[in-house]
Tab-separated table of C-alpha atoms in Angstrom:
chain	number	residue	atom	x	y	z
F	107	MET	CA	0.000	0.000	0.000
F	108	THR	CA	2.707	2.437	1.031
F	109	LEU	CA	4.745	1.388	-1.989
F	110	VAL	CA	1.879	2.207	-4.369
F	111	ALA	CA	1.292	5.512	-2.584
F	112	LEU	CA	4.953	6.360	-3.158
F	113	LEU	CA	4.677	5.649	-6.878
F	114	ILE	CA	1.722	8.004	-7.374
F	115	PRO	CA	3.735	11.266	-6.866
F	116	LEU	CA	6.284	9.937	-9.356
F	117	LEU	CA	3.634	9.373	-12.032
F	118	LEU	CA	1.510	12.491	-11.477
F	119	PRO	CA	3.861	14.974	-13.231
F	120	TRP	CA	3.164	13.136	-16.510
F	121	ALA	CA	-0.578	13.419	-15.908
F	122	ALA	CA	-0.143	17.132	-15.140
F	123	LEU	CA	1.440	17.679	-18.565
F	124	VAL	CA	-1.959	17.480	-20.274
F	125	PRO	CA	-3.561	20.501	-18.534
F	126	ALA	CA	-0.191	22.314	-18.302
F	127	ARG	CA	0.284	22.300	-22.081
F	128	ARG	CA	-3.160	23.748	-22.751
F	129	ILE	CA	-3.447	26.332	-19.987
F	130	LEU	CA	-1.767	29.149	-21.952
F	131	ASP	CA	-4.161	28.819	-24.893
F	132	ARG	CA	-7.109	29.902	-22.794
F	133	CYS	CA	-5.913	31.765	-19.707
F	134	PRO	CA	-4.524	35.241	-19.075
F	135	PRO	CA	-0.743	34.698	-18.957
F	136	VAL	CA	-0.172	36.047	-15.422
F	137	ALA	CA	-2.747	33.623	-13.971
F	138	ALA	CA	-1.251	30.792	-16.040
F	139	LEU	CA	2.241	31.713	-14.829
F	140	TRP	CA	1.207	31.510	-11.157
F	141	THR	CA	-0.775	28.269	-11.566
F	142	LEU	CA	1.980	26.566	-13.543
F	143	THR	CA	4.791	27.626	-11.225
F	144	LEU	CA	3.034	26.718	-7.960
F	145	SER	CA	1.953	23.374	-9.438
F	146	ALA	CA	5.475	22.639	-10.658
F	147	LEU	CA	6.816	23.414	-7.186
F	148	LEU	CA	4.325	21.068	-5.494
F	149	LEU	CA	4.885	18.282	-8.050
F	150	ALA	CA	8.654	18.595	-7.561
F	151	ALA	CA	8.249	18.514	-3.772
F	152	GLY	CA	6.043	15.400	-4.059
F	153	THR	CA	8.615	13.703	-6.275
F	154	ILE	CA	11.502	14.440	-3.920
F	155	ALA	CA	9.508	13.368	-0.843
F	156	ALA	CA	8.518	10.084	-2.516
F	157	LEU	CA	12.052	9.335	-3.719
F	158	GLY	CA	13.477	10.231	-0.313
F	159	THR	CA	11.054	7.984	1.534
F	160	LEU	CA	11.722	5.097	-0.870
F	161	ALA	CA	15.465	5.491	-0.458
F	162	LEU	CA	15.119	5.645	3.331
F	163	THR	CA	13.137	2.383	3.542
F	164	GLY	CA	15.850	0.686	1.513
F	165	LEU	CA	18.674	2.098	3.610
F	166	LEU	CA	17.059	0.813	6.791
F	167	GLU	CA	17.204	-2.735	5.376
F	168	ILE	CA	20.987	-2.546	5.722
F	169	PRO	CA	21.810	-4.007	9.176
F	170	ALA	CA	24.465	-1.417	10.063
F	171	LEU	CA	22.186	1.483	9.278
F	172	ALA	CA	19.280	-0.200	11.024
F	173	ALA	CA	21.429	-0.432	14.136
F	174	LEU	CA	22.381	3.227	13.769
F	175	ALA	CA	18.701	4.171	13.610
F	176	GLU	CA	18.167	2.054	16.764
F	177	LEU	CA	15.798	-0.376	15.097
F	178	VAL	CA	15.206	-3.314	17.385
F	179	ARG	CA	13.243	-5.307	14.816
F	180	PRO	CA	13.214	-5.261	11.014
F	181	LEU	CA	11.156	-2.588	9.285
F	182	ARG	CA	7.774	-3.814	8.098
F	183	THR	CA	7.987	-3.592	4.336
F	184	PRO	CA	5.356	-4.893	1.934
F	185	SER	CA	7.715	-6.982	-0.157
F	186	THR	CA	11.330	-7.398	0.848
F	187	ALA	CA	12.296	-8.584	-2.642
F	188	LEU	CA	11.026	-5.385	-4.266
F	189	VAL	CA	12.274	-2.816	-1.771
F	190	PRO	CA	16.079	-2.926	-2.230
F	191	PRO	CA	16.133	-2.396	-6.040
F	192	LEU	CA	13.458	0.302	-5.827
F	193	ALA	CA	15.271	2.045	-3.007
F	194	ALA	CA	18.569	1.890	-4.882
F	195	ALA	CA	16.920	3.387	-7.972
F	196	ALA	CA	15.345	6.132	-5.869
F	197	ALA	CA	18.675	6.976	-4.250
F	198	GLY	CA	20.320	7.052	-7.676
F	199	LEU	CA	17.666	9.392	-9.081
F	200	LEU	CA	17.972	11.691	-6.070
F	201	ALA	CA	21.734	11.867	-6.515
F	202	LEU	CA	21.320	12.546	-10.230
F	203	ALA	CA	18.812	15.345	-9.555
F	204	ALA	CA	21.138	16.910	-6.986
F	205	LEU	CA	24.064	16.690	-9.409
F	206	THR	CA	22.336	18.261	-12.405
F	207	LEU	CA	20.748	20.900	-10.179
F	208	GLY	CA	24.116	21.794	-8.703
F	209	ARG	CA	25.629	22.073	-12.174
F	210	SER	CA	22.778	24.285	-13.301
F	211	VAL	CA	23.153	26.591	-10.274
F	212	VAL	CA	26.871	27.028	-11.022
F	213	ARG	CA	26.166	27.746	-14.696
F	214	GLN	CA	23.375	30.192	-13.887
F	215	ALA	CA	25.541	32.043	-11.376
F	216	ALA	CA	28.308	32.331	-13.975
F	217	GLY	CA	25.823	33.570	-16.572
F	218	LEU	CA	24.447	36.196	-14.211
F	219	ARG	CA	27.960	37.302	-13.263
F	220	THR	CA	28.893	37.739	-16.933
F	221	ALA	CA	25.687	39.666	-17.565
F	222	ARG	CA	26.246	41.938	-14.538
F	223	HIS	CA	29.841	42.549	-15.581
F	224	GLN	CA	28.742	43.354	-19.116
F	225	ALA	CA	26.021	45.724	-17.909
F	226	GLY	CA	28.245	47.413	-15.323
F	227	ARG	CA	30.905	48.531	-17.790
F	228	ARG	CA	29.349	51.933	-18.330
F	229	ALA	CA	26.906	54.281	-16.630
F	230	PRO	CA	23.338	53.295	-17.503
F	231	ALA	CA	20.797	55.791	-18.845
F	232	GLY	CA	17.874	55.298	-16.485
F	233	ASP	CA	17.617	51.506	-16.320
F	234	LEU	CA	19.048	50.912	-19.802
F	235	CYS	CA	22.492	49.364	-20.320
F	236	VAL	CA	23.657	49.375	-23.912
F	237	VAL	CA	26.139	46.684	-24.989
F	238	GLU	CA	28.019	47.173	-28.242
F	239	SER	CA	27.528	43.977	-30.187
F	240	PRO	CA	26.652	42.973	-33.757
F	241	HIS	CA	24.193	40.390	-32.369
F	242	PRO	CA	20.666	41.638	-31.714
F	243	ASP	CA	19.922	40.634	-28.139
F	244	ALA	CA	18.014	42.004	-25.143
F	245	TYR	CA	17.286	40.744	-21.668
F	246	ALA	CA	16.066	41.801	-18.252
F	247	LEU	CA	18.745	41.821	-15.549
F	248	PRO	CA	17.150	41.571	-12.107
F	249	GLY	CA	19.010	43.115	-9.185
F	250	ARG	CA	19.158	46.305	-7.190
F	251	PRO	CA	18.295	48.322	-9.152
F	252	HIS	CA	16.696	46.284	-11.929
F	253	ARG	CA	18.264	46.910	-15.316
F	254	ILE	CA	17.542	46.090	-18.927
F	255	VAL	CA	20.388	45.171	-21.253
F	256	VAL	CA	20.072	45.765	-24.992
F	257	THR	CA	22.739	45.408	-27.676
F	258	THR	CA	23.373	48.141	-30.239
F	259	ALA	CA	22.389	45.744	-33.032
F	260	MET	CA	18.976	45.242	-31.410
F	261	LEU	CA	18.453	49.011	-31.008
F	262	ARG	CA	19.220	49.462	-34.715
F	263	SER	CA	16.829	46.682	-35.809
F	264	LEU	CA	13.779	48.434	-34.343
F	265	ASP	CA	12.168	51.855	-34.744
F	266	ALA	CA	11.489	54.223	-31.805
F	267	ARG	CA	8.021	52.861	-30.962
F	268	GLU	CA	9.140	49.239	-31.284
F	269	ARG	CA	12.032	49.991	-28.930
F	270	GLU	CA	9.510	51.308	-26.395
F	271	ALA	CA	7.629	48.000	-26.676
F	272	LEU	CA	10.880	46.097	-26.122
F	273	PHE	CA	11.784	48.208	-23.064
F	274	ALA	CA	8.264	47.817	-21.639
F	275	HIS	CA	8.540	44.037	-22.122
F	276	GLU	CA	11.855	43.801	-20.261
F	277	ARG	CA	10.662	46.156	-17.493
F	278	ALA	CA	7.602	43.918	-17.043
F	279	HIS	CA	9.934	40.944	-16.425
F	280	ASN	CA	11.731	42.931	-13.735
F	281	THR	CA	8.705	44.414	-11.992
F	282	GLY	CA	6.830	41.088	-12.221
F	283	GLY	CA	9.753	39.277	-10.554
F	284	HIS	CA	9.696	36.723	-13.382
F	285	HIS	CA	13.200	35.521	-12.535
F	286	TYR	CA	11.788	33.903	-9.385
F	287	PHE	CA	9.273	31.954	-11.493
F	288	LEU	CA	12.010	30.877	-13.897
F	289	ALA	CA	14.219	29.770	-10.997
F	290	VAL	CA	11.400	27.603	-9.590
F	291	ALA	CA	10.804	26.175	-13.086
F	292	GLU	CA	14.500	25.343	-13.348
F	293	LEU	CA	14.541	23.709	-9.909
F	294	ALA	CA	11.457	21.621	-10.737
F	295	ALA	CA	12.868	20.560	-14.116
F	296	HIS	CA	15.775	18.837	-12.359
F	297	CYS	CA	13.445	16.877	-10.052
F	298	HIS	CA	11.339	15.104	-12.673
F	299	PRO	CA	11.709	14.642	-16.466
F	300	ALA	CA	8.063	15.594	-17.122
F	301	LEU	CA	8.647	18.914	-15.363
F	302	ARG	CA	11.203	19.827	-18.050
F	303	THR	CA	8.293	20.302	-20.413
F	304	VAL	CA	6.491	22.309	-17.729
F	305	ARG	CA	9.591	24.514	-17.461
F	306	GLU	CA	9.279	25.423	-21.148
F	307	VAL	CA	5.587	26.257	-20.645
F	308	ILE	CA	6.489	28.453	-17.636
F	309	ARG	CA	9.116	30.271	-19.707
F	310	LEU	CA	6.544	30.891	-22.417
F	311	ALA	CA	3.999	32.063	-19.808
F	312	ALA	CA	6.534	34.592	-18.447
F	313	GLU	CA	7.194	35.908	-21.965
F	314	ARG	CA	3.464	36.113	-22.670
F	315	ALA	CA	2.873	37.993	-19.401
F	316	ALA	CA	5.600	40.502	-20.318
F	317	ASP	CA	4.227	40.791	-23.876
F	318	GLU	CA	0.756	41.647	-22.596
F	319	ALA	CA	2.222	44.180	-20.143
F	320	ALA	CA	4.215	45.756	-22.994
F	321	ALA	CA	1.132	45.900	-25.226
F	322	THR	CA	-0.749	47.680	-22.431
F	323	ALA	CA	2.149	50.102	-21.817
F	324	VAL	CA	2.522	51.157	-25.455
F	325	GLY	CA	-1.223	50.831	-26.057
F	326	ASP	CA	-0.842	48.784	-29.249
F	327	ARG	CA	-0.922	44.973	-29.498
F	328	ARG	CA	-0.056	44.932	-33.207
F	329	LEU	CA	2.987	47.166	-32.685
F	330	THR	CA	4.218	44.895	-29.864
F	331	ALA	CA	3.709	41.804	-32.045
F	332	HIS	CA	5.700	43.391	-34.860
F	333	ALA	CA	8.513	44.431	-32.517
F	334	ILE	CA	8.884	40.821	-31.302
F	335	ALA	CA	8.738	39.353	-34.802
F	336	ARG	CA	11.235	41.841	-36.230
F	337	ALA	CA	13.643	41.443	-33.314
F	338	ALA	CA	13.527	37.631	-33.642
F	339	LEU	CA	14.114	37.739	-37.404
F	340	ALA	CA	16.993	40.212	-36.978
F	341	ALA	CA	18.605	37.966	-34.348
F	342	HIS	CA	18.021	34.928	-36.544
F	343	THR	CA	19.679	36.529	-39.574
F	344	ALA	CA	22.674	37.647	-37.504
F	345	ASP	CA	23.097	34.126	-36.090
F	346	ALA	CA	22.469	32.333	-39.390
F	347	SER	CA	25.688	30.296	-39.148
F	348	ARG	CA	24.485	28.725	-35.919
F	349	PRO	CA	22.492	25.492	-36.190
F	350	ALA	CA	18.900	25.823	-35.027
F	351	VAL	CA	18.398	24.401	-31.542
F	352	THR	CA	14.697	23.699	-31.936
F	353	PRO	CA	13.624	20.811	-34.123
F	354	ALA	CA	12.200	22.124	-37.378
F	355	ALA	CA	8.906	20.278	-37.007
F	356	THR	CA	7.756	22.222	-33.973
F	357	THR	CA	6.697	25.830	-33.745
F	358	GLY	CA	8.844	27.655	-31.242
F	359	PRO	CA	7.773	30.177	-28.613
F	360	VAL	CA	8.224	33.336	-30.710
F	361	PRO	CA	5.535	32.644	-33.365
F	362	LYS	CA	3.145	31.625	-30.564
F	363	ARG	CA	3.718	34.963	-28.804
F	364	VAL	CA	3.284	36.978	-32.004
F	365	THR	CA	0.107	35.089	-32.933
F	366	ALA	CA	-1.311	35.617	-29.434
F	367	LEU	CA	-0.677	39.370	-29.645
F	368	LEU	CA	-2.302	39.593	-33.063
F	369	SER	CA	-5.459	38.002	-31.623
F	370	PRO	CA	-7.756	39.811	-29.156
F	371	ALA	CA	-6.654	40.119	-25.512
F	372	PRO	CA	-7.282	36.944	-23.456
F	373	ARG	CA	-10.235	37.327	-21.107
F	374	THR	CA	-11.818	34.007	-20.116
F	375	PRO	CA	-11.955	33.545	-16.338
F	376	ARG	CA	-14.265	30.527	-16.648
F	377	ALA	CA	-11.747	28.612	-18.771
F	378	LEU	CA	-9.122	29.436	-16.165
F	379	THR	CA	-10.930	27.488	-13.457
F	380	TRP	CA	-11.576	24.547	-15.755
F	381	LEU	CA	-7.969	24.279	-16.838
F	382	ALA	CA	-6.337	25.269	-13.579
F	383	ALA	CA	-8.369	22.785	-11.521
F	384	PRO	CA	-6.901	19.533	-12.948
F	385	LEU	CA	-3.385	20.950	-12.757
F	386	ALA	CA	-3.813	22.087	-9.156
F	387	ALA	CA	-5.476	18.737	-8.318
F	388	CYS	CA	-2.472	16.816	-9.693
F	389	ALA	CA	-0.107	18.994	-7.680
F	390	LEU	CA	-2.051	18.690	-4.420
F	391	LEU	CA	-2.616	14.947	-4.871
F	392	SER	CA	1.120	14.494	-5.437
F	393	CYS	CA	1.994	16.287	-2.209
F	394	THR	CA	-0.676	14.633	-0.054
F	395	THR	CA	0.101	11.067	-1.196
F	396	ALA	CA	3.808	11.653	-0.702
F	397	ALA	CA	3.208	13.142	2.751
F	398	THR	CA	0.827	10.341	3.776
F	399	ALA	CA	3.263	7.683	2.622
F	400	ALA	CA	6.137	9.385	4.405
F	401	LEU	CA	4.036	9.519	7.572
F	402	HIS	CA	3.279	5.797	7.287
F	403	VAL	CA	6.943	4.972	6.905
F	404	HIS	CA	7.721	7.185	9.880
F	405	GLN	CA	5.207	5.225	11.992
F	406	ASP	CA	6.693	1.931	10.764
F	407	ILE	CA	10.133	3.131	11.793
F	408	GLU	CA	8.883	4.054	15.256
F	409	ILE	CA	7.337	0.603	15.597
F	410	ALA	CA	10.588	-0.986	14.471
F	411	GLN	CA	12.397	1.128	17.036
F	412	GLY	CA	10.368	-0.721	19.639
F	413	GLU	CA	7.897	1.999	20.485
F	414	THR	CA	4.562	0.579	21.571
F	415	GLY	CA	2.042	1.504	19.010
F	416	SER	CA	1.037	-1.821	17.592
C	840	MET	CA	1.057	57.553	-26.715
C	841	ASN	CA	-0.222	61.056	-26.055
C	842	PRO	CA	2.126	63.930	-25.173
C	843	GLU	CA	0.874	64.481	-21.609
C	844	LYS	CA	1.439	60.822	-20.754
C	845	ASP	CA	4.966	60.939	-22.166
C	846	GLU	CA	5.943	64.035	-20.197
C	847	ARG	CA	4.819	62.277	-17.023
C	848	ARG	CA	6.937	59.165	-17.540
C	849	PRO	CA	9.754	58.543	-15.027
C	850	ALA	CA	12.999	60.360	-15.847
C	851	GLY	CA	14.836	57.017	-16.117
C	852	GLU	CA	12.554	55.790	-18.883
C	853	LEU	CA	13.006	59.017	-20.835
C	854	GLU	CA	16.802	58.782	-20.483
C	855	ALA	CA	16.647	55.209	-21.782
C	856	ALA	CA	14.536	56.231	-24.775
C	857	VAL	CA	16.894	59.099	-25.655
C	858	LEU	CA	20.044	56.980	-25.380
C	859	ALA	CA	18.436	54.218	-27.477
C	860	ALA	CA	17.534	56.744	-30.186
C	861	LEU	CA	21.123	58.022	-30.293
C	862	TRP	CA	22.576	54.511	-30.603
C	863	ALA	CA	20.068	53.599	-33.300
C	864	ALA	CA	20.869	56.751	-35.284
C	865	ASP	CA	24.602	56.016	-35.543
C	866	ALA	CA	25.358	59.725	-36.143
C	867	PRO	CA	25.422	62.779	-33.844
C	868	LEU	CA	21.914	64.185	-33.267
C	869	THR	CA	20.775	67.635	-32.148
C	870	PRO	CA	17.984	67.921	-29.545
C	871	ALA	CA	15.561	68.766	-32.373
C	872	GLN	CA	16.536	65.626	-34.291
C	873	VAL	CA	16.192	63.466	-31.167
C	874	GLN	CA	12.749	64.945	-30.617
C	875	VAL	CA	11.691	63.982	-34.157
C	876	GLU	CA	13.365	60.557	-33.912
C	877	LEU	CA	11.512	59.676	-30.704
C	878	ALA	CA	8.117	60.641	-32.182
C	879	ALA	CA	6.939	60.677	-28.582
C	880	GLY	CA	5.550	64.164	-28.043
C	881	LEU	CA	8.321	65.307	-25.688
C	882	ALA	CA	8.986	69.040	-25.329
C	883	ARG	CA	12.258	70.228	-26.845
C	884	THR	CA	13.369	71.579	-23.452
C	885	THR	CA	12.794	68.139	-21.881
C	886	VAL	CA	14.946	66.479	-24.566
C	887	THR	CA	17.686	69.096	-24.089
C	888	THR	CA	17.659	68.570	-20.309
C	889	ILE	CA	17.949	64.792	-20.680
C	890	LEU	CA	20.785	65.117	-23.214
C	891	SER	CA	22.827	67.425	-20.979
C	892	ARG	CA	22.229	65.152	-17.991
C	893	LEU	CA	23.518	62.138	-19.966
C	894	TYR	CA	26.470	64.223	-21.158
C	895	GLU	CA	27.354	65.148	-17.552
C	896	LYS	CA	27.172	61.471	-16.554
C	897	GLY	CA	29.715	60.633	-19.251
C	898	THR	CA	27.338	58.543	-21.327
C	899	LEU	CA	27.355	60.955	-24.280
C	900	GLU	CA	29.876	63.158	-26.040
C	901	ARG	CA	28.903	66.321	-27.893
C	902	GLN	CA	30.166	68.646	-30.568
C	903	ARG	CA	29.179	72.194	-31.507
C	904	GLN	CA	26.639	72.364	-34.265
C	905	GLY	CA	25.196	75.775	-35.147
C	906	ARG	CA	24.006	77.480	-31.997
C	907	GLY	CA	23.730	74.288	-29.986
C	908	TYR	CA	25.274	70.814	-29.672
C	909	ALA	CA	24.938	67.487	-31.449
C	910	TYR	CA	25.205	64.458	-29.168
C	911	ARG	CA	26.340	60.882	-29.679
C	912	PRO	CA	26.996	57.936	-27.360
C	913	ILE	CA	30.591	57.341	-26.243
C	914	GLU	CA	31.801	54.105	-27.805
C	915	ASP	CA	33.927	51.561	-26.002
C	916	PRO	CA	36.836	50.789	-28.366
C	917	HIS	CA	38.448	48.055	-26.261
C	918	GLY	CA	35.395	46.227	-25.050
C	919	LEU	CA	33.831	45.331	-28.376
C	920	THR	CA	35.526	42.015	-29.109
C	921	ALA	CA	35.361	40.748	-25.556
C	922	LEU	CA	31.719	41.687	-25.254
C	923	ARG	CA	30.848	40.013	-28.519
C	924	MET	CA	32.358	36.796	-27.191
C	925	HIS	CA	30.442	37.182	-23.958
C	926	SER	CA	27.102	37.683	-25.604
C	927	GLU	CA	27.671	34.679	-27.840
C	928	LEU	CA	28.564	32.575	-24.825
C	929	ALA	CA	25.421	33.734	-23.118
C	930	ARG	CA	23.303	32.858	-26.142
C	931	ASP	CA	24.552	29.295	-26.195
C	932	SER	CA	23.100	28.552	-22.787
C	933	ASP	CA	19.852	30.161	-23.907
C	934	ARG	CA	17.576	27.509	-22.499
C	935	GLU	CA	19.208	27.167	-19.140
C	936	THR	CA	19.298	30.668	-17.814
C	937	VAL	CA	17.083	32.736	-15.544
C	938	LEU	CA	17.716	35.756	-17.772
C	939	SER	CA	14.541	36.485	-19.687
C	940	ARG	CA	15.608	37.152	-23.266
C	941	PHE	CA	13.392	39.241	-25.492
C	942	VAL	CA	13.398	36.628	-28.252
C	943	ALA	CA	14.401	32.969	-28.260
C	944	GLN	CA	16.181	31.348	-31.185
C	945	LEU	CA	14.101	30.445	-34.209
C	946	SER	CA	13.762	27.210	-36.125
C	947	PRO	CA	13.507	27.438	-39.948
C	948	ASP	CA	9.749	26.861	-39.602
C	949	ASP	CA	9.476	29.705	-37.085
C	950	GLU	CA	11.140	32.007	-39.588
C	951	GLN	CA	8.548	31.174	-42.270
C	952	VAL	CA	5.650	31.634	-39.852
C	953	LEU	CA	6.982	35.003	-38.630
C	954	ARG	CA	7.544	36.361	-42.138
C	955	ARG	CA	3.987	35.371	-43.031
C	956	LEU	CA	2.593	37.000	-39.878
C	957	LEU	CA	4.475	40.228	-40.619
C	958	GLU	CA	3.206	40.317	-44.205
C	959	GLU	CA	-0.403	39.759	-43.205
C	960	GLY	CA	-2.557	42.708	-42.240
C	961	PRO	CA	-2.052	46.377	-42.990
């Protein structure tokens, strides 16, 4: 029973993919961003709790460790033949997650340091840092104060009003604290393979939220759509020698954003509840089953430690 | 954007817009030219104030032109190559960074779709 309960949090992220993929088509992006990120966090927590509990049950089968944990009788496990391989796999997956997460943190820190160094080379004008580069590129640089970094090539690819849309987009990332959402998405992606897909959806949701904020700020959805499309094409032409990272068969995030801006503003609160509910249910179910199972194992350990409860 | 709204924007945003216009122009601009370039309904005096503030901060250089000055951004002769390398490095790890880039890389299909979207409509 406990074993099955521990498998449920490991399977739920795949089930959550179905509502997660569709949520952006119907919902306002800010609501989608919150729902997706909180769900990803809960699903990741459920996964880690389940893997941890599985690994622990296996470790306590080892006599030396059982003695260390002051077990006076063997732990009650449903099937002794099944527990050791499962526990070993769980421990392996946990170690793998920790390893890739650690590597990602190091890489992210280095990336941020490079970006800060690049931005700090000259006095900014307001929040704008201009970087001289032939590659059209722009990004939000969170910090105190928040800054936006834009290359000279990007400034030259756009006209004055399109540049305002770009600045409004990057400022929306900073004021919306989108880097926190992206960090959670990154963390979750290292806990479960299905959450890697959710990470991409969260990234798209953050871009969509900033796009809508930019469209509101400049008061023109079509102008914002054109700014994004022209910036992407300019960057693409400048980087033509580079092989495309996205498989050609799929439509990447940029056309989706442009198409969304060329359609009317999203405003369907009813659809939000219908799509958010299954996602939130998956996330909550994952956490509760993992917690219940962990609690059961904890009780079993106490019994094995000789406490009178049976 | 109407003129009143633009005059009420934070000073930082106006500075950013002015500096961006100067970089995009790639030639020294007078306050009048910046005003036209921005197409944002800013008063000439506001543009002049922002330009002199940026000049005092060392972001811009200026030269006499007629009765006033023409301004242009100060370029960084040594940094260019190093920075180009940096930005390329940063682009490689596109998918794994918390930096929110304005545009992600495109697949060949994306390019087609975008060109079609830009051609459609007025």
